[in-house]
PDB file of C-alpha atoms in Angstrom:
ATOM      1  CA  MET T   1     -52.755 -13.982   2.919  1.00 48.00           C
ATOM      2  CA  ALA T   2     -51.064 -14.888  -0.384  1.00 50.00           C
ATOM      3  CA  THR T   3     -51.592 -18.170  -2.154  1.00 48.00           C
ATOM      4  CA  SER T   4     -50.364 -20.094  -5.171  1.00 49.00           C
ATOM      5  CA  ILE T   5     -53.459 -21.446  -6.902  1.00 44.00           C
ATOM      6  CA  GLN T   6     -51.515 -24.240  -8.614  1.00 49.00           C
ATOM      7  CA  SER T   7     -49.997 -25.715  -5.488  1.00 64.00           C
ATOM      8  CA  GLY T   8     -52.605 -24.723  -2.909  1.00 77.00           C
ATOM      9  CA  LEU T   9     -49.803 -23.260  -0.758  1.00 86.00           C
ATOM     10  CA  PHE T  10     -50.913 -20.402   1.474  1.00 92.00           C
ATOM     11  CA  LYS T  11     -48.477 -18.031   3.156  1.00 93.00           C
ATOM     12  CA  LEU T  12     -48.919 -15.734   6.161  1.00 94.00           C
ATOM     13  CA  GLN T  13     -46.308 -13.126   7.073  1.00 94.00           C
ATOM     14  CA  PHE T  14     -46.592 -10.947  10.170  1.00 95.00           C
ATOM     15  CA  LYS T  15     -44.685  -9.396  13.062  1.00 95.00           C
ATOM     16  CA  ALA T  16     -45.152 -10.888  16.519  1.00 95.00           C
ATOM     17  CA  LEU T  17     -43.112 -11.669  19.638  1.00 91.00           C
ATOM     18  CA  GLY T  18     -40.548  -9.109  18.531  1.00 89.00           C
ATOM     19  CA  THR T  19     -39.656 -10.955  15.340  1.00 93.00           C
ATOM     20  CA  HIS T  20     -40.632 -11.703  11.737  1.00 94.00           C
ATOM     21  CA  CYS T  21     -42.993 -14.655  11.440  1.00 96.00           C
ATOM     22  CA  VAL T  22     -43.938 -16.833   8.476  1.00 96.00           C
ATOM     23  CA  ILE T  23     -46.505 -19.616   8.229  1.00 97.00           C
ATOM     24  CA  GLN T  24     -46.798 -21.685   5.061  1.00 95.00           C
ATOM     25  CA  PHE T  25     -49.475 -24.327   4.733  1.00 95.00           C
ATOM     26  CA  ARG T  26     -51.020 -26.454   2.026  1.00 92.00           C
ATOM     27  CA  THR T  27     -54.695 -27.247   1.632  1.00 90.00           C
ATOM     28  CA  ASP T  28     -57.280 -27.502  -1.129  1.00 87.00           C
ATOM     29  CA  GLU T  29     -60.016 -26.236   1.207  1.00 86.00           C
ATOM     30  CA  ILE T  30     -60.361 -22.441   1.072  1.00 88.00           C
ATOM     31  CA  ALA T  31     -62.682 -22.464   4.077  1.00 88.00           C
ATOM     32  CA  ALA T  32     -60.102 -24.365   6.151  1.00 89.00           C
ATOM     33  CA  ALA T  33     -57.388 -21.912   5.073  1.00 91.00           C
ATOM     34  CA  LYS T  34     -59.489 -18.899   6.114  1.00 91.00           C
ATOM     35  CA  GLU T  35     -60.443 -20.506   9.421  1.00 92.00           C
ATOM     36  CA  PHE T  36     -56.854 -21.316  10.296  1.00 94.00           C
ATOM     37  CA  LYS T  37     -55.652 -17.827   9.364  1.00 94.00           C
ATOM     38  CA  THR T  38     -58.230 -16.269  11.694  1.00 95.00           C
ATOM     39  CA  VAL T  39     -57.542 -18.682  14.545  1.00 96.00           C
ATOM     40  CA  ALA T  40     -53.736 -18.514  14.251  1.00 96.00           C
ATOM     41  CA  LEU T  41     -53.485 -14.716  14.161  1.00 96.00           C
ATOM     42  CA  ALA T  42     -55.948 -14.341  17.026  1.00 97.00           C
ATOM     43  CA  TRP T  43     -54.059 -16.866  19.142  1.00 97.00           C
ATOM     44  CA  ILE T  44     -50.631 -15.309  18.603  1.00 97.00           C
ATOM     45  CA  LYS T  45     -52.001 -11.824  19.372  1.00 97.00           C
ATOM     46  CA  ASP T  46     -53.580 -13.041  22.606  1.00 97.00           C
ATOM     47  CA  PHE T  47     -50.418 -14.933  23.575  1.00 98.00           C
ATOM     48  CA  GLU T  48     -48.256 -11.856  23.097  1.00 97.00           C
ATOM     49  CA  ASN T  49     -50.697  -9.579  24.938  1.00 97.00           C
ATOM     50  CA  THR T  50     -50.734 -12.036  27.838  1.00 98.00           C
ATOM     51  CA  TRP T  51     -47.053 -12.926  28.196  1.00 97.00           C
ATOM     52  CA  SER T  52     -44.961 -10.085  26.774  1.00 96.00           C
ATOM     53  CA  ARG T  53     -42.756  -8.315  29.312  1.00 93.00           C
ATOM     54  CA  PHE T  54     -42.815  -5.295  26.980  1.00 93.00           C
ATOM     55  CA  LYS T  55     -46.591  -4.775  27.336  1.00 95.00           C
ATOM     56  CA  PRO T  56     -47.398  -3.090  30.673  1.00 95.00           C
ATOM     57  CA  ALA T  57     -50.978  -4.413  30.647  1.00 96.00           C
ATOM     58  CA  SER T  58     -49.926  -8.047  30.143  1.00 97.00           C
ATOM     59  CA  LEU T  59     -50.646 -10.757  32.696  1.00 98.00           C
ATOM     60  CA  LEU T  60     -46.906 -11.311  33.056  1.00 98.00           C
ATOM     61  CA  CYS T  61     -46.331  -7.676  34.053  1.00 97.00           C
ATOM     62  CA  LYS T  62     -49.261  -7.921  36.479  1.00 98.00           C
ATOM     63  CA  ILE T  63     -47.765 -11.043  38.098  1.00 98.00           C
ATOM     64  CA  ASN T  64     -44.383  -9.327  38.472  1.00 97.00           C
ATOM     65  CA  ALA T  65     -45.899  -6.093  39.817  1.00 97.00           C
ATOM     66  CA  SER T  66     -47.816  -8.118  42.425  1.00 97.00           C
ATOM     67  CA  ALA T  67     -44.700  -9.823  43.818  1.00 97.00           C
ATOM     68  CA  GLY T  68     -44.805  -9.921  47.609  1.00 96.00           C
ATOM     69  CA  ARG T  69     -48.372  -8.560  47.680  1.00 96.00           C
ATOM     70  CA  GLU T  70     -51.041 -10.780  46.165  1.00 96.00           C
ATOM     71  CA  ARG T  71     -51.785 -14.082  44.441  1.00 97.00           C
ATOM     72  CA  ILE T  72     -52.881 -13.811  40.799  1.00 98.00           C
ATOM     73  CA  PRO T  73     -55.641 -16.059  39.393  1.00 98.00           C
ATOM     74  CA  LEU T  74     -54.936 -17.970  36.159  1.00 98.00           C
ATOM     75  CA  THR T  75     -57.133 -19.430  33.454  1.00 97.00           C
ATOM     76  CA  GLN T  76     -56.529 -23.015  32.373  1.00 96.00           C
ATOM     77  CA  ASP T  77     -54.390 -21.924  29.396  1.00 96.00           C
ATOM     78  CA  GLN T  78     -52.428 -19.459  31.535  1.00 97.00           C
ATOM     79  CA  ASP T  79     -51.906 -22.132  34.158  1.00 97.00           C
ATOM     80  CA  HIS T  80     -50.468 -24.427  31.473  1.00 97.00           C
ATOM     81  CA  VAL T  81     -47.807 -21.839  30.616  1.00 97.00           C
ATOM     82  CA  MET T  82     -46.837 -21.654  34.293  1.00 97.00           C
ATOM     83  CA  GLN T  83     -46.585 -25.437  34.356  1.00 97.00           C
ATOM     84  CA  LEU T  84     -44.198 -25.161  31.407  1.00 96.00           C
ATOM     85  CA  CYS T  85     -42.042 -22.799  33.478  1.00 97.00           C
ATOM     86  CA  GLY T  86     -41.523 -25.639  35.930  1.00 96.00           C
ATOM     87  CA  HIS T  87     -41.005 -28.122  33.116  1.00 95.00           C
ATOM     88  CA  THR T  88     -38.272 -26.062  31.447  1.00 95.00           C
ATOM     89  CA  TYR T  89     -36.582 -25.462  34.798  1.00 96.00           C
ATOM     90  CA  ARG T  90     -36.488 -29.182  35.594  1.00 95.00           C
ATOM     91  CA  GLN T  91     -35.570 -30.350  32.099  1.00 92.00           C
ATOM     92  CA  SER T  92     -32.693 -27.872  31.889  1.00 93.00           C
ATOM     93  CA  GLN T  93     -31.588 -28.777  35.425  1.00 91.00           C
ATOM     94  CA  GLY T  94     -32.081 -25.177  36.465  1.00 92.00           C
ATOM     95  CA  LEU T  95     -30.122 -23.612  33.622  1.00 93.00           C
ATOM     96  CA  ILE T  96     -33.286 -22.042  32.196  1.00 94.00           C
ATOM     97  CA  ASP T  97     -34.865 -20.348  35.200  1.00 96.00           C
ATOM     98  CA  PRO T  98     -38.128 -18.446  34.529  1.00 96.00           C
ATOM     99  CA  THR T  99     -37.279 -16.113  37.433  1.00 97.00           C
ATOM    100  CA  SER T 100     -34.059 -14.914  35.765  1.00 96.00           C
ATOM    101  CA  PHE T 101     -35.677 -11.679  34.559  1.00 96.00           C
ATOM    102  CA  PRO T 102     -33.850  -9.548  37.186  1.00 96.00           C
ATOM    103  CA  LEU T 103     -30.545 -10.727  35.688  1.00 96.00           C
ATOM    104  CA  THR T 104     -31.759  -9.862  32.194  1.00 94.00           C
ATOM    105  CA  GLN T 105     -32.673  -6.384  33.421  1.00 94.00           C
ATOM    106  CA  LEU T 106     -29.305  -5.984  35.145  1.00 96.00           C
ATOM    107  CA  TRP T 107     -27.356  -6.723  31.972  1.00 94.00           C
ATOM    108  CA  ASP T 108     -29.715  -4.742  29.736  1.00 93.00           C
ATOM    109  CA  ASP T 109     -29.208  -1.733  32.008  1.00 93.00           C
ATOM    110  CA  ALA T 110     -25.451  -2.323  31.973  1.00 93.00           C
ATOM    111  CA  ALA T 111     -25.453  -2.224  28.171  1.00 91.00           C
ATOM    112  CA  LYS T 112     -27.635   0.880  28.176  1.00 92.00           C
ATOM    113  CA  ASN T 113     -25.295   2.648  30.596  1.00 92.00           C
ATOM    114  CA  ASN T 114     -22.152   1.143  29.036  1.00 93.00           C
ATOM    115  CA  GLN T 115     -20.904   0.035  32.446  1.00 92.00           C
ATOM    116  CA  LEU T 116     -20.341  -3.493  33.725  1.00 94.00           C
ATOM    117  CA  PRO T 117     -22.318  -4.470  36.840  1.00 93.00           C
ATOM    118  CA  SER T 118     -20.247  -4.908  39.970  1.00 94.00           C
ATOM    119  CA  GLU T 119     -19.717  -8.231  41.731  1.00 95.00           C
ATOM    120  CA  ASP T 120     -21.941  -7.026  44.573  1.00 96.00           C
ATOM    121  CA  GLU T 121     -24.729  -6.093  42.160  1.00 96.00           C
ATOM    122  CA  ILE T 122     -24.607  -9.509  40.476  1.00 96.00           C
ATOM    123  CA  THR T 123     -24.592 -11.297  43.839  1.00 96.00           C
ATOM    124  CA  GLU T 124     -27.549  -9.260  45.080  1.00 96.00           C
ATOM    125  CA  VAL T 125     -29.630  -9.827  41.937  1.00 96.00           C
ATOM    126  CA  LYS T 126     -28.883 -13.563  41.921  1.00 95.00           C
ATOM    127  CA  LYS T 127     -30.690 -13.789  45.279  1.00 94.00           C
ATOM    128  CA  ARG T 128     -33.913 -12.998  43.397  1.00 93.00           C
ATOM    129  CA  VAL T 129     -33.474 -15.821  40.873  1.00 95.00           C
ATOM    130  CA  ASN T 130     -35.151 -18.898  42.319  1.00 94.00           C
ATOM    131  CA  TRP T 131     -37.991 -20.715  40.555  1.00 96.00           C
ATOM    132  CA  ASN T 132     -38.412 -22.985  43.598  1.00 95.00           C
ATOM    133  CA  ALA T 133     -39.532 -19.957  45.618  1.00 96.00           C
ATOM    134  CA  VAL T 134     -42.527 -19.358  43.331  1.00 97.00           C
ATOM    135  CA  GLU T 135     -45.846 -20.501  44.794  1.00 97.00           C
ATOM    136  CA  HIS T 136     -47.762 -21.997  41.888  1.00 95.00           C
ATOM    137  CA  SER T 137     -50.863 -24.073  42.432  1.00 93.00           C
ATOM    138  CA  PRO T 138     -53.578 -25.001  39.908  1.00 92.00           C
ATOM    139  CA  GLY T 139     -55.390 -21.792  38.987  1.00 95.00           C
ATOM    140  CA  SER T 140     -53.132 -19.233  40.636  1.00 97.00           C
ATOM    141  CA  ILE T 141     -49.569 -18.007  41.134  1.00 98.00           C
ATOM    142  CA  PHE T 142     -47.828 -15.926  43.779  1.00 98.00           C
ATOM    143  CA  LEU T 143     -44.318 -14.462  43.833  1.00 98.00           C
ATOM    144  CA  PRO T 144     -43.733 -14.327  47.608  1.00 97.00           C
ATOM    145  CA  GLU T 145     -40.919 -11.784  47.630  1.00 94.00           C
ATOM    146  CA  LYS T 146     -40.774  -8.284  46.208  1.00 94.00           C
ATOM    147  CA  GLY T 147     -38.199  -8.231  43.409  1.00 93.00           C
ATOM    148  CA  LEU T 148     -38.988 -11.716  42.119  1.00 96.00           C
ATOM    149  CA  ALA T 149     -40.006 -11.502  38.470  1.00 97.00           C
ATOM    150  CA  LEU T 150     -40.864 -13.938  35.686  1.00 97.00           C
ATOM    151  CA  GLU T 151     -40.144 -14.051  31.990  1.00 95.00           C
ATOM    152  CA  ILE T 152     -40.852 -16.813  29.489  1.00 95.00           C
ATOM    153  CA  GLY T 153     -38.242 -15.825  26.919  1.00 90.00           C
ATOM    154  CA  GLY T 154     -36.459 -19.116  27.530  1.00 89.00           C
ATOM    155  CA  PHE T 155     -39.264 -21.092  25.908  1.00 94.00           C
ATOM    156  CA  GLY T 156     -42.154 -18.811  24.890  1.00 95.00           C
ATOM    157  CA  LYS T 157     -41.481 -18.578  21.173  1.00 96.00           C
ATOM    158  CA  GLU T 158     -40.869 -22.316  20.867  1.00 97.00           C
ATOM    159  CA  TYR T 159     -44.092 -23.081  22.741  1.00 97.00           C
ATOM    160  CA  ALA T 160     -45.971 -20.732  20.393  1.00 98.00           C
ATOM    161  CA  VAL T 161     -44.594 -22.633  17.374  1.00 98.00           C
ATOM    162  CA  ASP T 162     -45.873 -25.922  18.764  1.00 98.00           C
ATOM    163  CA  ARG T 163     -49.294 -24.472  19.581  1.00 98.00           C
ATOM    164  CA  LEU T 164     -49.709 -23.116  16.045  1.00 98.00           C
ATOM    165  CA  ILE T 165     -48.928 -26.560  14.650  1.00 98.00           C
ATOM    166  CA  ASP T 166     -51.613 -28.000  16.956  1.00 97.00           C
ATOM    167  CA  LEU T 167     -54.135 -25.354  15.878  1.00 96.00           C
ATOM    168  CA  ALA T 168     -53.435 -26.146  12.220  1.00 96.00           C
ATOM    169  CA  LYS T 169     -54.136 -29.825  12.742  1.00 94.00           C
ATOM    170  CA  TYR T 170     -57.357 -28.940  14.595  1.00 92.00           C
ATOM    171  CA  SER T 171     -58.400 -26.865  11.554  1.00 91.00           C
ATOM    172  CA  GLY T 172     -57.707 -29.790   9.231  1.00 91.00           C
ATOM    173  CA  ILE T 173     -54.367 -28.448   7.957  1.00 94.00           C
ATOM    174  CA  LYS T 174     -51.989 -31.413   7.699  1.00 94.00           C
ATOM    175  CA  ASN T 175     -49.111 -29.862   5.742  1.00 96.00           C
ATOM    176  CA  ILE T 176     -47.564 -26.780   7.322  1.00 97.00           C
ATOM    177  CA  LEU T 177     -44.380 -24.919   8.236  1.00 97.00           C
ATOM    178  CA  VAL T 178     -44.371 -22.444  11.139  1.00 98.00           C
ATOM    179  CA  ASP T 179     -41.379 -20.105  11.476  1.00 97.00           C
ATOM    180  CA  LEU T 180     -41.374 -17.639  14.367  1.00 96.00           C
ATOM    181  CA  GLY T 181     -38.062 -15.831  14.183  1.00 92.00           C
ATOM    182  CA  ARG T 182     -36.216 -18.973  12.997  1.00 88.00           C
ATOM    183  CA  ASP T 183     -37.770 -21.271  15.548  1.00 95.00           C
ATOM    184  CA  VAL T 184     -39.418 -23.714  13.176  1.00 98.00           C
ATOM    185  CA  ALA T 185     -41.727 -26.716  13.177  1.00 98.00           C
ATOM    186  CA  VAL T 186     -43.214 -28.596  10.240  1.00 98.00           C
ATOM    187  CA  ALA T 187     -45.885 -31.203   9.653  1.00 97.00           C
ATOM    188  CA  GLY T 188     -46.619 -33.210   6.534  1.00 96.00           C
ATOM    189  CA  THR T 189     -44.974 -32.204   3.264  1.00 94.00           C
ATOM    190  CA  PRO T 190     -44.638 -29.138   0.992  1.00 91.00           C
ATOM    191  CA  PRO T 191     -46.279 -28.993  -2.474  1.00 85.00           C
ATOM    192  CA  HIS T 192     -43.279 -30.345  -4.356  1.00 83.00           C
ATOM    193  CA  GLY T 193     -41.109 -32.890  -2.563  1.00 87.00           C
ATOM    194  CA  PRO T 194     -41.210 -35.364   0.289  1.00 92.00           C
ATOM    195  CA  TYR T 195     -39.855 -32.997   2.998  1.00 94.00           C
ATOM    196  CA  TRP T 196     -39.525 -29.388   4.040  1.00 96.00           C
ATOM    197  CA  VAL T 197     -36.075 -27.800   3.734  1.00 95.00           C
ATOM    198  CA  VAL T 198     -34.940 -25.633   6.656  1.00 95.00           C
ATOM    199  CA  GLY T 199     -31.603 -23.871   7.012  1.00 92.00           C
ATOM    200  CA  ALA T 200     -29.334 -24.290  10.027  1.00 92.00           C
ATOM    201  CA  GLU T 201     -28.278 -20.730  10.825  1.00 88.00           C
ATOM    202  CA  ASN T 202     -24.707 -19.635  10.126  1.00 89.00           C
ATOM    203  CA  ALA T 203     -23.299 -17.741  13.104  1.00 86.00           C
ATOM    204  CA  THR T 204     -20.686 -15.833  11.146  1.00 83.00           C
ATOM    205  CA  GLU T 205     -22.562 -14.941   7.959  1.00 83.00           C
ATOM    206  CA  GLU T 206     -25.815 -13.025   8.232  1.00 79.00           C
ATOM    207  CA  ASP T 207     -28.914 -14.485   6.521  1.00 78.00           C
ATOM    208  CA  ALA T 208     -26.958 -17.525   5.387  1.00 83.00           C
ATOM    209  CA  ALA T 209     -27.468 -21.206   6.111  1.00 89.00           C
ATOM    210  CA  LEU T 210     -24.660 -23.319   7.467  1.00 90.00           C
ATOM    211  CA  TYR T 211     -26.448 -26.463   6.244  1.00 93.00           C
ATOM    212  CA  ARG T 212     -29.794 -27.303   4.672  1.00 95.00           C
ATOM    213  CA  LEU T 213     -31.870 -29.776   6.650  1.00 96.00           C
ATOM    214  CA  ALA T 214     -34.578 -32.059   5.232  1.00 96.00           C
ATOM    215  CA  ILE T 215     -37.331 -32.609   7.800  1.00 96.00           C
ATOM    216  CA  THR T 216     -40.951 -33.567   8.211  1.00 95.00           C
ATOM    217  CA  ASP T 217     -43.012 -33.755  11.411  1.00 96.00           C
ATOM    218  CA  ARG T 218     -40.128 -32.250  13.346  1.00 97.00           C
ATOM    219  CA  ALA T 219     -38.920 -28.952  14.769  1.00 98.00           C
ATOM    220  CA  VAL T 220     -35.705 -26.948  14.545  1.00 97.00           C
ATOM    221  CA  ALA T 221     -34.513 -24.330  17.036  1.00 96.00           C
ATOM    222  CA  THR T 222     -31.290 -22.339  17.032  1.00 94.00           C
ATOM    223  CA  SER T 223     -29.735 -20.516  19.977  1.00 93.00           C
ATOM    224  CA  GLY T 224     -26.481 -18.662  20.176  1.00 88.00           C
ATOM    225  CA  ASN T 225     -24.413 -15.600  20.854  1.00 72.00           C
ATOM    226  CA  GLY T 226     -22.857 -15.428  17.394  1.00 63.00           C
ATOM    227  CA  ARG T 227     -24.821 -12.341  16.357  1.00 62.00           C
ATOM    228  CA  ARG T 228     -27.091 -11.528  19.320  1.00 68.00           C
ATOM    229  CA  PHE T 229     -25.112  -9.765  22.018  1.00 76.00           C
ATOM    230  CA  ARG T 230     -24.758  -6.740  24.250  1.00 86.00           C
ATOM    231  CA  THR T 231     -21.777  -4.407  23.958  1.00 87.00           C
ATOM    232  CA  ILE T 232     -20.426  -2.954  27.195  1.00 87.00           C
ATOM    233  CA  ASP T 233     -17.285  -0.832  27.321  1.00 84.00           C
ATOM    234  CA  GLY T 234     -16.241  -2.137  23.909  1.00 82.00           C
ATOM    235  CA  LYS T 235     -16.653  -5.836  24.751  1.00 86.00           C
ATOM    236  CA  LYS T 236     -19.356  -8.134  23.400  1.00 83.00           C
ATOM    237  CA  PHE T 237     -21.465 -10.160  25.837  1.00 84.00           C
ATOM    238  CA  GLY T 238     -23.901 -12.782  24.561  1.00 83.00           C
ATOM    239  CA  HIS T 239     -27.636 -12.361  25.175  1.00 86.00           C
ATOM    240  CA  ILE T 240     -27.993 -15.767  26.925  1.00 91.00           C
ATOM    241  CA  ILE T 241     -27.570 -15.407  30.686  1.00 92.00           C
ATOM    242  CA  ASP T 242     -26.139 -18.244  32.775  1.00 93.00           C
ATOM    243  CA  SER T 243     -28.255 -18.013  35.924  1.00 91.00           C
ATOM    244  CA  ARG T 244     -25.628 -19.954  37.892  1.00 92.00           C
ATOM    245  CA  SER T 245     -22.995 -17.259  37.508  1.00 93.00           C
ATOM    246  CA  GLY T 246     -25.338 -14.335  36.940  1.00 94.00           C
ATOM    247  CA  ARG T 247     -23.358 -13.434  33.832  1.00 94.00           C
ATOM    248  CA  PRO T 248     -23.765 -13.911  30.080  1.00 92.00           C
ATOM    249  CA  ALA T 249     -22.783 -17.451  29.087  1.00 91.00           C
ATOM    250  CA  GLU T 250     -19.199 -17.646  27.837  1.00 90.00           C
ATOM    251  CA  THR T 251     -18.437 -20.931  26.074  1.00 92.00           C
ATOM    252  CA  ASP T 252     -16.974 -22.027  22.768  1.00 92.00           C
ATOM    253  CA  VAL T 253     -20.469 -22.252  21.218  1.00 94.00           C
ATOM    254  CA  LEU T 254     -21.438 -19.665  18.599  1.00 92.00           C
ATOM    255  CA  THR T 255     -24.745 -21.289  17.649  1.00 93.00           C
ATOM    256  CA  ALA T 256     -26.441 -24.559  18.535  1.00 96.00           C
ATOM    257  CA  THR T 257     -29.130 -25.902  16.200  1.00 96.00           C
ATOM    258  CA  CYS T 258     -31.252 -28.751  17.482  1.00 97.00           C
ATOM    259  CA  LEU T 259     -33.827 -31.005  15.801  1.00 97.00           C
ATOM    260  CA  ALA T 260     -36.505 -32.601  17.975  1.00 98.00           C
ATOM    261  CA  PRO T 261     -40.071 -33.899  17.755  1.00 97.00           C
ATOM    262  CA  ASP T 262     -41.310 -30.525  19.090  1.00 97.00           C
ATOM    263  CA  CYS T 263     -39.933 -26.989  19.132  1.00 98.00           C
ATOM    264  CA  LEU T 264     -40.023 -26.666  22.924  1.00 97.00           C
ATOM    265  CA  THR T 265     -37.586 -29.572  23.305  1.00 97.00           C
ATOM    266  CA  ALA T 266     -35.413 -28.326  20.439  1.00 97.00           C
ATOM    267  CA  GLY T 267     -35.189 -24.889  22.043  1.00 96.00           C
ATOM    268  CA  LEU T 268     -34.335 -26.215  25.494  1.00 97.00           C
ATOM    269  CA  LEU T 269     -31.497 -28.349  24.127  1.00 97.00           C
ATOM    270  CA  SER T 270     -30.070 -25.633  21.864  1.00 96.00           C
ATOM    271  CA  THR T 271     -30.079 -23.070  24.677  1.00 96.00           C
ATOM    272  CA  THR T 272     -28.549 -25.386  27.264  1.00 95.00           C
ATOM    273  CA  ALA T 273     -25.799 -26.287  24.781  1.00 96.00           C
ATOM    274  CA  CYS T 274     -24.869 -22.599  24.614  1.00 95.00           C
ATOM    275  CA  VAL T 275     -24.603 -22.476  28.412  1.00 95.00           C
ATOM    276  CA  LEU T 276     -22.868 -25.843  28.938  1.00 95.00           C
ATOM    277  CA  GLY T 277     -20.441 -25.716  26.008  1.00 95.00           C
ATOM    278  CA  THR T 278     -19.929 -28.002  23.035  1.00 96.00           C
ATOM    279  CA  GLU T 279     -18.989 -31.325  24.641  1.00 96.00           C
ATOM    280  CA  THR T 280     -21.661 -31.374  27.324  1.00 96.00           C
ATOM    281  CA  GLY T 281     -24.189 -29.832  24.957  1.00 96.00           C
ATOM    282  CA  LEU T 282     -23.692 -32.633  22.433  1.00 96.00           C
ATOM    283  CA  LYS T 283     -23.994 -35.251  25.168  1.00 95.00           C
ATOM    284  CA  GLU T 284     -27.338 -33.753  26.212  1.00 94.00           C
ATOM    285  CA  ILE T 285     -28.605 -33.755  22.622  1.00 96.00           C
ATOM    286  CA  ASN T 286     -27.453 -37.329  22.018  1.00 94.00           C
ATOM    287  CA  ARG T 287     -29.011 -38.724  25.185  1.00 92.00           C
ATOM    288  CA  HIS T 288     -32.524 -37.466  24.345  1.00 92.00           C
ATOM    289  CA  LEU T 289     -34.785 -39.621  22.201  1.00 89.00           C
ATOM    290  CA  ASN T 290     -35.178 -38.574  18.535  1.00 93.00           C
ATOM    291  CA  THR T 291     -33.037 -35.448  18.840  1.00 97.00           C
ATOM    292  CA  SER T 292     -29.979 -34.354  16.896  1.00 97.00           C
ATOM    293  CA  GLY T 293     -27.983 -31.202  16.418  1.00 97.00           C
ATOM    294  CA  ILE T 294     -25.240 -29.072  14.917  1.00 97.00           C
ATOM    295  CA  ILE T 295     -23.024 -26.867  17.052  1.00 96.00           C
ATOM    296  CA  GLN T 296     -20.958 -24.156  15.414  1.00 95.00           C
ATOM    297  CA  THR T 297     -17.981 -23.309  17.609  1.00 93.00           C
ATOM    298  CA  THR T 298     -15.085 -20.902  17.604  1.00 87.00           C
ATOM    299  CA  LYS T 299     -12.927 -23.771  16.282  1.00 90.00           C
ATOM    300  CA  GLY T 300     -15.257 -25.413  13.764  1.00 92.00           C
ATOM    301  CA  THR T 301     -18.516 -27.329  13.494  1.00 95.00           C
ATOM    302  CA  ARG T 302     -19.526 -30.349  15.551  1.00 96.00           C
ATOM    303  CA  PHE T 303     -22.339 -32.821  14.899  1.00 96.00           C
ATOM    304  CA  SER T 304     -24.516 -35.108  16.980  1.00 95.00           C
ATOM    305  CA  SER T 305     -24.510 -38.800  16.131  1.00 90.00           C
ATOM    306  CA  THR T 306     -27.699 -38.806  14.017  1.00 92.00           C
ATOM    307  CA  ILE T 307     -27.842 -35.375  12.373  1.00 95.00           C
ATOM    308  CA  HIS T 308     -26.307 -36.407   9.041  1.00 93.00           C
ATOM    309  CA  GLN T 309     -29.480 -38.183   7.916  1.00 94.00           C
ATOM    310  CA  HIS T 310     -31.118 -34.755   7.745  1.00 95.00           C
ATOM    311  CA  ILE T 311     -28.313 -32.796   6.053  1.00 94.00           C
ATOM    312  CA  LEU T 312     -28.736 -32.233   2.305  1.00 92.00           C
ATOM    313  CA  SER T 313     -25.664 -32.227   0.106  1.00 78.00           C
ATOM    314  CA  SER T 314     -24.865 -28.946  -1.610  1.00 60.00           C
TER     315      SER T 314
END
């Protein structure tokens, strides 16, 4: 943990959830800083070990391996994550389906083998994408059919950002920025200035900001296919799957950046914009309370009605 003695700004950098993570926070209490560092790193490690689909011993892999065979007990915290699966499904009107993992696997395998899946394969796999089929009750979960499988990639990182903000406040840290792979939330203020400055990602220029956003007590999430994609037989396919069609989403959206009171909401709106397209995506952002956004498209950049109050001039 590095710190600037003059400003009292502490900085944590680590790898987690398959990405580079940075936490910056300001406090004059060394004991509070040490406590939060310990708590934050322990929480993120436990979260990843529990919910990563890349860790064979994770609870998520156990739930998926038990599909059609047995009900899996859940702790209170684990049960909350399953409740969020239902929340994201309902809030996205089914566009973000936690049971879409079989489709993710299908397209990952297609990219690995450099061969597009057939219509029959897509149709067959889509039969196993149905959150409403999952039997979740307080304290346990059961996937009733073999082949059903969960993933929380549609909201997991954003939820982790929000939880780390909550843990900071519990430790007495009031001024903080959490950045987990460019899903960001902030509270309070930085050492010098009345707001944190966060970049809205540029889809066409790597490691560059399209705009600089001034925020405090808010979150920013960016989704898009501008640079994250699969290549199959020479054609690029975005990483976001539209569970309705069973195929990677193909719209005019390159990236959608959303501001919201929490990162979970920001992530849901930015992802759904990528699936629904620019016009409907902007309508969804505008109709939610205290949200705003920027959508970079193949034809230019579009803005929600209230985003300009956060954009800093060059």
